[in-house]
């Protein structure tokens, strides 16, 4: 059995990590705090990343027209019915959640930390949107609660990064990981498989690079093309290959084999809203994709990190 599993999973799931760290069922509650992004407001760009909808990768976050406590309680109340003893992590998901005045950040973060049974925060952001003042505050916060900073990277390849309009460098990303880890703050990195014109080898290179960094978790997404995005325009004007489910499963299993076993797999597939999805339609059946990954690892008699042990 894989070291970090007490089920049939052959990779280090977030559910396993939470259960063994907190001895409890733990839920991340997605929130929309109404932030914007330096890649939208003109600081580094105006159109955002080409795959982002107007919700800023926060399709399952709360309604920004509601206050944060209302957003939090709506989801919490649903979860509480099934797991009355569950604990919660406030997940600031939509757009760039460190991109504001420090007093605004403190107000929003501290409000969620005050809610009952909240044991931590997970904050999604960009490497170019964390000031020195914010870092100092995050360091203090990390001593009081369980804190995770989620950094979007998507790819290590500059040509792709320019195409998808990330508007930051790999060096900037690496420096921010270093700064966060110097403060003992946990880092989770987002990557996307199937970005336009990337090969399997390029996707594996992204994971090989990340495996050498001091990161604690990773989110692996499948690129999905949403309506009314720059990516949708590109796909219509210059169609590119979209990974099949079989290709995605194979590449993702290859990536898992290259990752250190202690790195927590926070996500392993995309989860788009059906009404907004153009391609790939196979992503609609999320659990089917997860099952195929499990089956492929069994078929290979493989697990997370196996390639590292053989080298």
PDB file of C-alpha atoms in Angstrom:
ATOM      1  CA  UNK A   1       0.000   0.000   0.000  1.00  0.00           C
ATOM      2  CA  UNK A   2       1.155   3.531  -0.741  1.00  0.00           C
ATOM      3  CA  UNK A   3       2.699   5.173   2.336  1.00  0.00           C
ATOM      4  CA  UNK A   4       0.263   8.109   2.492  1.00  0.00           C
ATOM      5  CA  UNK A   5      -2.978   6.210   1.980  1.00  0.00           C
ATOM      6  CA  UNK A   6      -5.423   4.180   3.990  1.00  0.00           C
ATOM      7  CA  UNK A   7      -7.779   3.594   1.040  1.00  0.00           C
ATOM      8  CA  UNK A   8      -7.235   2.415  -2.536  1.00  0.00           C
ATOM      9  CA  UNK A   9      -5.543   5.691  -3.501  1.00  0.00           C
ATOM     10  CA  UNK A  10      -1.975   5.469  -4.738  1.00  0.00           C
ATOM     11  CA  UNK A  11      -1.255   9.150  -4.325  1.00  0.00           C
ATOM     12  CA  UNK A  12      -1.211  11.541  -1.382  1.00  0.00           C
ATOM     13  CA  UNK A  13      -4.732  12.967  -1.298  1.00  0.00           C
ATOM     14  CA  UNK A  14      -5.766  16.127   0.502  1.00  0.00           C
ATOM     15  CA  UNK A  15      -8.460  14.191   2.348  1.00  0.00           C
ATOM     16  CA  UNK A  16      -5.820  11.813   3.753  1.00  0.00           C
ATOM     17  CA  UNK A  17      -3.578  14.716   4.725  1.00  0.00           C
ATOM     18  CA  UNK A  18      -6.331  16.589   6.563  1.00  0.00           C
ATOM     19  CA  UNK A  19      -7.607  13.491   8.332  1.00  0.00           C
ATOM     20  CA  UNK A  20      -4.181  12.596   9.686  1.00  0.00           C
ATOM     21  CA  UNK A  21      -3.172  16.146  10.550  1.00  0.00           C
ATOM     22  CA  UNK A  22      -6.393  17.246  12.239  1.00  0.00           C
ATOM     23  CA  UNK A  23      -7.935  13.875  13.186  1.00  0.00           C
ATOM     24  CA  UNK A  24     -11.174  15.090  11.653  1.00  0.00           C
ATOM     25  CA  UNK A  25     -13.063  15.585   8.420  1.00  0.00           C
ATOM     26  CA  UNK A  26     -11.982  18.953   7.037  1.00  0.00           C
ATOM     27  CA  UNK A  27     -13.681  21.017   4.329  1.00  0.00           C
ATOM     28  CA  UNK A  28     -12.415  23.937   2.300  1.00  0.00           C
ATOM     29  CA  UNK A  29     -15.149  26.532   1.921  1.00  0.00           C
ATOM     30  CA  UNK A  30     -14.660  28.564  -1.260  1.00  0.00           C
ATOM     31  CA  UNK A  31     -15.121  32.307  -0.921  1.00  0.00           C
ATOM     32  CA  UNK A  32     -15.262  35.295  -3.253  1.00  0.00           C
ATOM     33  CA  UNK A  33     -13.927  38.320  -1.401  1.00  0.00           C
ATOM     34  CA  UNK A  34     -14.390  40.684  -4.343  1.00  0.00           C
ATOM     35  CA  UNK A  35     -10.695  41.086  -5.172  1.00  0.00           C
ATOM     36  CA  UNK A  36      -9.415  41.866  -8.647  1.00  0.00           C
ATOM     37  CA  UNK A  37      -6.100  40.885 -10.271  1.00  0.00           C
ATOM     38  CA  UNK A  38      -2.984  42.783 -11.416  1.00  0.00           C
ATOM     39  CA  UNK A  39      -3.463  41.036 -14.745  1.00  0.00           C
ATOM     40  CA  UNK A  40      -6.904  42.624 -15.098  1.00  0.00           C
ATOM     41  CA  UNK A  41      -6.723  46.100 -13.565  1.00  0.00           C
ATOM     42  CA  UNK A  42      -3.797  47.230 -15.723  1.00  0.00           C
ATOM     43  CA  UNK A  43      -0.885  46.839 -13.312  1.00  0.00           C
ATOM     44  CA  UNK A  44       0.677  44.087 -15.438  1.00  0.00           C
ATOM     45  CA  UNK A  45      -2.132  43.349 -17.903  1.00  0.00           C
ATOM     46  CA  UNK A  46      -5.761  43.983 -18.733  1.00  0.00           C
ATOM     47  CA  UNK A  47      -7.336  40.839 -20.151  1.00  0.00           C
ATOM     48  CA  UNK A  48      -6.295  38.316 -17.512  1.00  0.00           C
ATOM     49  CA  UNK A  49      -5.111  34.794 -18.288  1.00  0.00           C
ATOM     50  CA  UNK A  50      -6.754  33.551 -21.456  1.00  0.00           C
ATOM     51  CA  UNK A  51      -8.502  30.613 -19.752  1.00  0.00           C
ATOM     52  CA  UNK A  52     -10.059  32.666 -16.927  1.00  0.00           C
ATOM     53  CA  UNK A  53     -13.754  33.462 -16.924  1.00  0.00           C
ATOM     54  CA  UNK A  54     -15.047  36.705 -15.465  1.00  0.00           C
ATOM     55  CA  UNK A  55     -15.219  34.857 -12.141  1.00  0.00           C
ATOM     56  CA  UNK A  56     -11.420  34.629 -11.994  1.00  0.00           C
ATOM     57  CA  UNK A  57     -11.174  30.849 -11.538  1.00  0.00           C
ATOM     58  CA  UNK A  58     -13.771  31.105  -8.809  1.00  0.00           C
ATOM     59  CA  UNK A  59     -16.675  29.273 -10.424  1.00  0.00           C
ATOM     60  CA  UNK A  60     -17.442  27.469  -7.170  1.00  0.00           C
ATOM     61  CA  UNK A  61     -16.611  30.345  -4.855  1.00  0.00           C
ATOM     62  CA  UNK A  62     -19.364  32.259  -3.118  1.00  0.00           C
ATOM     63  CA  UNK A  63     -21.447  35.094  -4.491  1.00  0.00           C
ATOM     64  CA  UNK A  64     -19.363  38.271  -4.249  1.00  0.00           C
ATOM     65  CA  UNK A  65     -22.563  40.251  -3.748  1.00  0.00           C
ATOM     66  CA  UNK A  66     -23.009  38.502  -0.410  1.00  0.00           C
ATOM     67  CA  UNK A  67     -20.851  39.252   2.611  1.00  0.00           C
ATOM     68  CA  UNK A  68     -18.172  36.704   3.477  1.00  0.00           C
ATOM     69  CA  UNK A  69     -19.933  35.321   6.557  1.00  0.00           C
ATOM     70  CA  UNK A  70     -23.100  34.645   4.553  1.00  0.00           C
ATOM     71  CA  UNK A  71     -21.061  32.910   1.855  1.00  0.00           C
ATOM     72  CA  UNK A  72     -19.254  30.864   4.479  1.00  0.00           C
ATOM     73  CA  UNK A  73     -22.378  29.817   6.357  1.00  0.00           C
ATOM     74  CA  UNK A  74     -24.307  28.760   3.263  1.00  0.00           C
ATOM     75  CA  UNK A  75     -21.728  26.129   2.394  1.00  0.00           C
ATOM     76  CA  UNK A  76     -20.897  25.249   5.992  1.00  0.00           C
ATOM     77  CA  UNK A  77     -24.548  24.503   6.811  1.00  0.00           C
ATOM     78  CA  UNK A  78     -24.747  22.013   3.956  1.00  0.00           C
ATOM     79  CA  UNK A  79     -21.575  20.224   5.041  1.00  0.00           C
ATOM     80  CA  UNK A  80     -22.562  20.294   8.703  1.00  0.00           C
ATOM     81  CA  UNK A  81     -25.658  18.177   8.050  1.00  0.00           C
ATOM     82  CA  UNK A  82     -23.534  15.304   6.775  1.00  0.00           C
ATOM     83  CA  UNK A  83     -20.470  15.771   8.994  1.00  0.00           C
ATOM     84  CA  UNK A  84     -21.573  17.573  12.180  1.00  0.00           C
ATOM     85  CA  UNK A  85     -18.096  17.268  13.682  1.00  0.00           C
ATOM     86  CA  UNK A  86     -16.296  18.582  10.608  1.00  0.00           C
ATOM     87  CA  UNK A  87     -13.802  21.429  10.657  1.00  0.00           C
ATOM     88  CA  UNK A  88     -13.353  24.157   8.073  1.00  0.00           C
ATOM     89  CA  UNK A  89     -10.711  26.014   6.122  1.00  0.00           C
ATOM     90  CA  UNK A  90     -11.678  29.316   4.552  1.00  0.00           C
ATOM     91  CA  UNK A  91     -10.589  29.202   0.917  1.00  0.00           C
ATOM     92  CA  UNK A  92     -10.135  32.621  -0.681  1.00  0.00           C
ATOM     93  CA  UNK A  93     -10.427  31.391  -4.248  1.00  0.00           C
ATOM     94  CA  UNK A  94     -11.649  33.923  -6.819  1.00  0.00           C
ATOM     95  CA  UNK A  95      -9.104  36.199  -8.529  1.00  0.00           C
ATOM     96  CA  UNK A  96      -5.941  37.293  -6.627  1.00  0.00           C
ATOM     97  CA  UNK A  97      -6.511  37.169  -2.897  1.00  0.00           C
ATOM     98  CA  UNK A  98      -3.493  39.072  -1.615  1.00  0.00           C
ATOM     99  CA  UNK A  99      -3.959  41.929  -4.074  1.00  0.00           C
ATOM    100  CA  UNK A 100      -5.321  44.665  -1.808  1.00  0.00           C
ATOM    101  CA  UNK A 101      -4.331  47.045   0.948  1.00  0.00           C
ATOM    102  CA  UNK A 102      -3.034  45.165   3.970  1.00  0.00           C
ATOM    103  CA  UNK A 103      -5.839  46.472   6.189  1.00  0.00           C
ATOM    104  CA  UNK A 104      -8.437  45.093   3.781  1.00  0.00           C
ATOM    105  CA  UNK A 105      -6.702  41.730   3.738  1.00  0.00           C
ATOM    106  CA  UNK A 106      -6.577  41.626   7.527  1.00  0.00           C
ATOM    107  CA  UNK A 107     -10.255  42.503   7.802  1.00  0.00           C
ATOM    108  CA  UNK A 108     -11.351  39.732   5.438  1.00  0.00           C
ATOM    109  CA  UNK A 109      -9.008  37.010   6.678  1.00  0.00           C
ATOM    110  CA  UNK A 110      -9.629  37.678  10.366  1.00  0.00           C
ATOM    111  CA  UNK A 111     -13.398  37.685   9.820  1.00  0.00           C
ATOM    112  CA  UNK A 112     -13.314  34.118   8.532  1.00  0.00           C
ATOM    113  CA  UNK A 113     -10.895  32.975  11.239  1.00  0.00           C
ATOM    114  CA  UNK A 114     -13.443  34.065  13.832  1.00  0.00           C
ATOM    115  CA  UNK A 115     -16.059  31.650  12.521  1.00  0.00           C
ATOM    116  CA  UNK A 116     -16.774  28.513  14.518  1.00  0.00           C
ATOM    117  CA  UNK A 117     -14.602  25.475  13.807  1.00  0.00           C
ATOM    118  CA  UNK A 118     -12.381  27.292  11.316  1.00  0.00           C
ATOM    119  CA  UNK A 119      -8.894  25.863  11.649  1.00  0.00           C
ATOM    120  CA  UNK A 120      -7.123  27.652   8.835  1.00  0.00           C
ATOM    121  CA  UNK A 121      -7.039  29.634   5.616  1.00  0.00           C
ATOM    122  CA  UNK A 122      -6.073  28.770   2.078  1.00  0.00           C
ATOM    123  CA  UNK A 123      -5.310  31.824  -0.057  1.00  0.00           C
ATOM    124  CA  UNK A 124      -5.070  31.649  -3.850  1.00  0.00           C
ATOM    125  CA  UNK A 125      -2.856  34.314  -5.383  1.00  0.00           C
ATOM    126  CA  UNK A 126      -0.059  35.200  -7.811  1.00  0.00           C
ATOM    127  CA  UNK A 127       3.655  35.355  -7.145  1.00  0.00           C
ATOM    128  CA  UNK A 128       3.754  39.020  -8.202  1.00  0.00           C
ATOM    129  CA  UNK A 129       0.960  40.099  -5.864  1.00  0.00           C
ATOM    130  CA  UNK A 130       2.408  39.555  -2.387  1.00  0.00           C
ATOM    131  CA  UNK A 131       4.101  42.641  -0.923  1.00  0.00           C
ATOM    132  CA  UNK A 132       6.745  42.592   1.812  1.00  0.00           C
ATOM    133  CA  UNK A 133       4.148  43.978   4.214  1.00  0.00           C
ATOM    134  CA  UNK A 134       1.765  41.182   3.244  1.00  0.00           C
ATOM    135  CA  UNK A 135       4.502  38.583   3.726  1.00  0.00           C
ATOM    136  CA  UNK A 136       5.142  39.847   7.250  1.00  0.00           C
ATOM    137  CA  UNK A 137       1.446  39.571   8.065  1.00  0.00           C
ATOM    138  CA  UNK A 138       1.186  36.100   6.540  1.00  0.00           C
ATOM    139  CA  UNK A 139       4.139  35.026   8.670  1.00  0.00           C
ATOM    140  CA  UNK A 140       2.293  36.170  11.794  1.00  0.00           C
ATOM    141  CA  UNK A 141      -0.904  34.522  10.589  1.00  0.00           C
ATOM    142  CA  UNK A 142       0.915  31.261   9.995  1.00  0.00           C
ATOM    143  CA  UNK A 143       1.861  31.116  13.681  1.00  0.00           C
ATOM    144  CA  UNK A 144      -1.805  31.397  14.712  1.00  0.00           C
ATOM    145  CA  UNK A 145      -3.587  29.135  12.251  1.00  0.00           C
ATOM    146  CA  UNK A 146      -3.047  26.551   9.536  1.00  0.00           C
ATOM    147  CA  UNK A 147      -2.151  28.666   6.502  1.00  0.00           C
ATOM    148  CA  UNK A 148      -1.596  27.665   2.888  1.00  0.00           C
ATOM    149  CA  UNK A 149      -0.712  29.972   0.014  1.00  0.00           C
ATOM    150  CA  UNK A 150      -1.755  28.695  -3.396  1.00  0.00           C
ATOM    151  CA  UNK A 151       0.374  30.050  -6.237  1.00  0.00           C
ATOM    152  CA  UNK A 152      -0.728  29.812  -9.843  1.00  0.00           C
ATOM    153  CA  UNK A 153       2.127  28.794 -12.129  1.00  0.00           C
ATOM    154  CA  UNK A 154       0.425  26.623 -14.788  1.00  0.00           C
ATOM    155  CA  UNK A 155       3.635  25.948 -16.769  1.00  0.00           C
ATOM    156  CA  UNK A 156       7.379  26.525 -16.586  1.00  0.00           C
ATOM    157  CA  UNK A 157       7.613  27.164 -20.328  1.00  0.00           C
ATOM    158  CA  UNK A 158       8.032  30.836 -21.235  1.00  0.00           C
ATOM    159  CA  UNK A 159       6.494  30.550 -24.693  1.00  0.00           C
ATOM    160  CA  UNK A 160       3.327  29.039 -23.241  1.00  0.00           C
ATOM    161  CA  UNK A 161       3.275  31.522 -20.380  1.00  0.00           C
ATOM    162  CA  UNK A 162       3.345  34.401 -22.851  1.00  0.00           C
ATOM    163  CA  UNK A 163       0.598  32.786 -24.937  1.00  0.00           C
ATOM    164  CA  UNK A 164      -1.718  32.342 -21.951  1.00  0.00           C
ATOM    165  CA  UNK A 165      -0.903  35.884 -20.753  1.00  0.00           C
ATOM    166  CA  UNK A 166       0.411  35.030 -17.283  1.00  0.00           C
ATOM    167  CA  UNK A 167       2.396  38.283 -17.145  1.00  0.00           C
ATOM    168  CA  UNK A 168       4.988  37.089 -14.646  1.00  0.00           C
ATOM    169  CA  UNK A 169       8.279  35.220 -14.966  1.00  0.00           C
ATOM    170  CA  UNK A 170       9.369  31.837 -13.691  1.00  0.00           C
ATOM    171  CA  UNK A 171      12.076  33.612 -11.696  1.00  0.00           C
ATOM    172  CA  UNK A 172       9.416  35.711  -9.945  1.00  0.00           C
ATOM    173  CA  UNK A 173       7.534  32.531  -9.046  1.00  0.00           C
ATOM    174  CA  UNK A 174      10.626  30.781  -7.714  1.00  0.00           C
ATOM    175  CA  UNK A 175      11.628  33.778  -5.605  1.00  0.00           C
ATOM    176  CA  UNK A 176       8.167  33.962  -4.020  1.00  0.00           C
ATOM    177  CA  UNK A 177       8.220  30.260  -3.155  1.00  0.00           C
ATOM    178  CA  UNK A 178      11.553  30.873  -1.452  1.00  0.00           C
ATOM    179  CA  UNK A 179      10.248  33.884   0.488  1.00  0.00           C
ATOM    180  CA  UNK A 180       7.191  31.990   1.691  1.00  0.00           C
ATOM    181  CA  UNK A 181       9.194  28.960   2.735  1.00  0.00           C
ATOM    182  CA  UNK A 182      11.702  31.114   4.614  1.00  0.00           C
ATOM    183  CA  UNK A 183       8.699  32.033   6.761  1.00  0.00           C
ATOM    184  CA  UNK A 184       7.635  28.379   7.020  1.00  0.00           C
ATOM    185  CA  UNK A 185       4.427  29.055   5.073  1.00  0.00           C
ATOM    186  CA  UNK A 186       2.994  26.089   3.178  1.00  0.00           C
ATOM    187  CA  UNK A 187       2.894  26.457  -0.603  1.00  0.00           C
ATOM    188  CA  UNK A 188       0.556  24.714  -3.052  1.00  0.00           C
ATOM    189  CA  UNK A 189       1.191  25.219  -6.776  1.00  0.00           C
ATOM    190  CA  UNK A 190      -1.381  25.123  -9.586  1.00  0.00           C
ATOM    191  CA  UNK A 191      -0.437  23.632 -12.950  1.00  0.00           C
ATOM    192  CA  UNK A 192      -2.510  22.963 -16.071  1.00  0.00           C
ATOM    193  CA  UNK A 193      -2.179  19.990 -18.395  1.00  0.00           C
ATOM    194  CA  UNK A 194      -3.168  20.415 -22.023  1.00  0.00           C
ATOM    195  CA  UNK A 195      -2.192  24.048 -22.490  1.00  0.00           C
ATOM    196  CA  UNK A 196      -2.144  25.012 -26.197  1.00  0.00           C
ATOM    197  CA  UNK A 197       0.706  23.438 -28.163  1.00  0.00           C
ATOM    198  CA  UNK A 198       2.421  21.875 -25.141  1.00  0.00           C
ATOM    199  CA  UNK A 199       3.717  18.330 -25.551  1.00  0.00           C
ATOM    200  CA  UNK A 200       3.618  15.552 -22.989  1.00  0.00           C
ATOM    201  CA  UNK A 201       7.336  16.082 -22.365  1.00  0.00           C
ATOM    202  CA  UNK A 202       6.735  19.774 -21.607  1.00  0.00           C
ATOM    203  CA  UNK A 203       4.058  18.898 -19.046  1.00  0.00           C
ATOM    204  CA  UNK A 204       6.367  16.373 -17.403  1.00  0.00           C
ATOM    205  CA  UNK A 205       9.157  18.966 -17.317  1.00  0.00           C
ATOM    206  CA  UNK A 206       6.892  21.312 -15.336  1.00  0.00           C
ATOM    207  CA  UNK A 207       6.394  18.622 -12.684  1.00  0.00           C
ATOM    208  CA  UNK A 208      10.090  17.687 -12.635  1.00  0.00           C
ATOM    209  CA  UNK A 209      10.923  21.333 -11.952  1.00  0.00           C
ATOM    210  CA  UNK A 210       8.363  21.645  -9.156  1.00  0.00           C
ATOM    211  CA  UNK A 211       9.489  18.410  -7.537  1.00  0.00           C
ATOM    212  CA  UNK A 212      12.860  20.034  -6.866  1.00  0.00           C
ATOM    213  CA  UNK A 213      11.285  23.020  -5.082  1.00  0.00           C
ATOM    214  CA  UNK A 214      10.264  23.166  -1.443  1.00  0.00           C
ATOM    215  CA  UNK A 215       6.526  22.947  -2.043  1.00  0.00           C
ATOM    216  CA  UNK A 216       3.991  21.109   0.077  1.00  0.00           C
ATOM    217  CA  UNK A 217       1.208  20.537  -2.415  1.00  0.00           C
ATOM    218  CA  UNK A 218       0.156  20.682  -6.033  1.00  0.00           C
ATOM    219  CA  UNK A 219      -3.088  21.106  -7.951  1.00  0.00           C
ATOM    220  CA  UNK A 220      -3.198  19.446 -11.356  1.00  0.00           C
ATOM    221  CA  UNK A 221      -5.895  20.813 -13.648  1.00  0.00           C
ATOM    222  CA  UNK A 222      -7.003  19.797 -17.106  1.00  0.00           C
ATOM    223  CA  UNK A 223      -7.299  22.800 -19.386  1.00  0.00           C
ATOM    224  CA  UNK A 224     -10.930  23.516 -20.059  1.00  0.00           C
ATOM    225  CA  UNK A 225     -12.194  25.983 -22.633  1.00  0.00           C
ATOM    226  CA  UNK A 226     -14.962  28.153 -21.255  1.00  0.00           C
ATOM    227  CA  UNK A 227     -17.378  30.336 -23.159  1.00  0.00           C
ATOM    228  CA  UNK A 228     -16.600  34.055 -23.422  1.00  0.00           C
ATOM    229  CA  UNK A 229     -12.879  33.695 -22.717  1.00  0.00           C
ATOM    230  CA  UNK A 230      -9.834  34.638 -24.746  1.00  0.00           C
ATOM    231  CA  UNK A 231      -9.020  30.915 -24.872  1.00  0.00           C
ATOM    232  CA  UNK A 232     -12.357  30.235 -26.554  1.00  0.00           C
ATOM    233  CA  UNK A 233     -11.513  32.846 -29.199  1.00  0.00           C
ATOM    234  CA  UNK A 234      -8.115  31.261 -29.803  1.00  0.00           C
ATOM    235  CA  UNK A 235      -9.649  27.796 -30.061  1.00  0.00           C
ATOM    236  CA  UNK A 236     -12.174  29.017 -32.631  1.00  0.00           C
ATOM    237  CA  UNK A 237      -9.656  30.942 -34.728  1.00  0.00           C
ATOM    238  CA  UNK A 238      -6.674  28.573 -34.432  1.00  0.00           C
ATOM    239  CA  UNK A 239      -7.916  25.190 -33.190  1.00  0.00           C
ATOM    240  CA  UNK A 240      -5.386  23.283 -31.098  1.00  0.00           C
ATOM    241  CA  UNK A 241      -5.369  19.722 -29.812  1.00  0.00           C
ATOM    242  CA  UNK A 242      -7.374  19.164 -26.638  1.00  0.00           C
ATOM    243  CA  UNK A 243      -6.228  16.180 -24.609  1.00  0.00           C
ATOM    244  CA  UNK A 244      -8.458  13.129 -24.670  1.00  0.00           C
ATOM    245  CA  UNK A 245      -9.412  11.604 -21.346  1.00  0.00           C
ATOM    246  CA  UNK A 246      -6.998   8.736 -22.011  1.00  0.00           C
ATOM    247  CA  UNK A 247      -4.153  11.163 -22.744  1.00  0.00           C
ATOM    248  CA  UNK A 248      -4.871  13.213 -19.635  1.00  0.00           C
ATOM    249  CA  UNK A 249      -5.014  10.141 -17.407  1.00  0.00           C
ATOM    250  CA  UNK A 250      -1.744   8.821 -18.817  1.00  0.00           C
ATOM    251  CA  UNK A 251       0.111  12.129 -18.464  1.00  0.00           C
ATOM    252  CA  UNK A 252      -1.222  12.732 -14.950  1.00  0.00           C
ATOM    253  CA  UNK A 253      -0.138   9.270 -13.810  1.00  0.00           C
ATOM    254  CA  UNK A 254       3.300   9.920 -15.332  1.00  0.00           C
ATOM    255  CA  UNK A 255       3.450  13.161 -13.341  1.00  0.00           C
ATOM    256  CA  UNK A 256       2.421  11.474 -10.107  1.00  0.00           C
ATOM    257  CA  UNK A 257       5.230   8.955 -10.533  1.00  0.00           C
ATOM    258  CA  UNK A 258       7.707  11.860 -10.631  1.00  0.00           C
ATOM    259  CA  UNK A 259       6.479  13.681  -7.523  1.00  0.00           C
ATOM    260  CA  UNK A 260       7.853  13.201  -4.005  1.00  0.00           C
ATOM    261  CA  UNK A 261       5.373  11.094  -2.004  1.00  0.00           C
ATOM    262  CA  UNK A 262       5.039  13.750   0.718  1.00  0.00           C
ATOM    263  CA  UNK A 263       3.716  16.360  -1.732  1.00  0.00           C
ATOM    264  CA  UNK A 264      -0.055  16.529  -1.193  1.00  0.00           C
ATOM    265  CA  UNK A 265      -2.173  16.254  -4.335  1.00  0.00           C
ATOM    266  CA  UNK A 266      -4.775  18.915  -3.591  1.00  0.00           C
ATOM    267  CA  UNK A 267      -6.558  18.436  -6.914  1.00  0.00           C
ATOM    268  CA  UNK A 268      -6.069  16.082  -9.831  1.00  0.00           C
ATOM    269  CA  UNK A 269      -8.622  17.169 -12.424  1.00  0.00           C
ATOM    270  CA  UNK A 270     -10.604  20.219 -13.495  1.00  0.00           C
ATOM    271  CA  UNK A 271     -14.185  20.823 -12.414  1.00  0.00           C
ATOM    272  CA  UNK A 272     -15.853  23.245 -14.853  1.00  0.00           C
ATOM    273  CA  UNK A 273     -19.467  24.322 -14.832  1.00  0.00           C
ATOM    274  CA  UNK A 274     -21.331  22.410 -17.513  1.00  0.00           C
ATOM    275  CA  UNK A 275     -23.184  25.391 -18.961  1.00  0.00           C
ATOM    276  CA  UNK A 276     -19.932  27.287 -19.582  1.00  0.00           C
ATOM    277  CA  UNK A 277     -17.879  24.399 -20.975  1.00  0.00           C
ATOM    278  CA  UNK A 278     -16.886  24.160 -24.643  1.00  0.00           C
ATOM    279  CA  UNK A 279     -14.196  21.469 -24.413  1.00  0.00           C
ATOM    280  CA  UNK A 280     -13.351  18.844 -23.250  1.00  0.00           C
ATOM    281  CA  UNK A 281     -16.811  17.488 -22.532  1.00  0.00           C
ATOM    282  CA  UNK A 282     -15.365  14.410 -20.816  1.00  0.00           C
ATOM    283  CA  UNK A 283     -14.459  16.634 -17.857  1.00  0.00           C
ATOM    284  CA  UNK A 284     -18.137  16.784 -16.921  1.00  0.00           C
ATOM    285  CA  UNK A 285     -17.825  13.343 -15.336  1.00  0.00           C
ATOM    286  CA  UNK A 286     -15.230  14.278 -12.709  1.00  0.00           C
ATOM    287  CA  UNK A 287     -15.436  11.068 -10.705  1.00  0.00           C
ATOM    288  CA  UNK A 288     -15.067   9.050 -13.872  1.00  0.00           C
ATOM    289  CA  UNK A 289     -11.725  10.768 -14.489  1.00  0.00           C
ATOM    290  CA  UNK A 290     -10.621  10.125 -10.904  1.00  0.00           C
ATOM    291  CA  UNK A 291     -11.573   6.468 -11.224  1.00  0.00           C
ATOM    292  CA  UNK A 292      -9.609   6.132 -14.466  1.00  0.00           C
ATOM    293  CA  UNK A 293      -6.505   7.561 -12.768  1.00  0.00           C
ATOM    294  CA  UNK A 294      -6.900   5.040  -9.938  1.00  0.00           C
ATOM    295  CA  UNK A 295      -7.348   2.192 -12.421  1.00  0.00           C
ATOM    296  CA  UNK A 296      -4.329   3.228 -14.482  1.00  0.00           C
ATOM    297  CA  UNK A 297      -2.067   3.309 -11.421  1.00  0.00           C
ATOM    298  CA  UNK A 298      -3.288  -0.169 -10.439  1.00  0.00           C
ATOM    299  CA  UNK A 299      -2.729  -1.396 -13.993  1.00  0.00           C
ATOM    300  CA  UNK A 300       0.850  -0.085 -13.858  1.00  0.00           C
ATOM    301  CA  UNK A 301       1.347  -1.371 -10.300  1.00  0.00           C
ATOM    302  CA  UNK A 302       2.492   2.188  -9.666  1.00  0.00           C
ATOM    303  CA  UNK A 303       2.109   5.035  -7.180  1.00  0.00           C
ATOM    304  CA  UNK A 304       3.237   8.581  -6.448  1.00  0.00           C
ATOM    305  CA  UNK A 305       7.007   8.899  -6.427  1.00  0.00           C
ATOM    306  CA  UNK A 306       7.810   5.438  -7.790  1.00  0.00           C
ATOM    307  CA  UNK A 307      10.108   6.826 -10.502  1.00  0.00           C
ATOM    308  CA  UNK A 308      12.163   8.621  -7.856  1.00  0.00           C
ATOM    309  CA  UNK A 309      12.814   5.379  -6.004  1.00  0.00           C
ATOM    310  CA  UNK A 310      14.046   3.700  -9.172  1.00  0.00           C
ATOM    311  CA  UNK A 311      16.522   6.463  -9.990  1.00  0.00           C
TER     312      UNK A 311
END
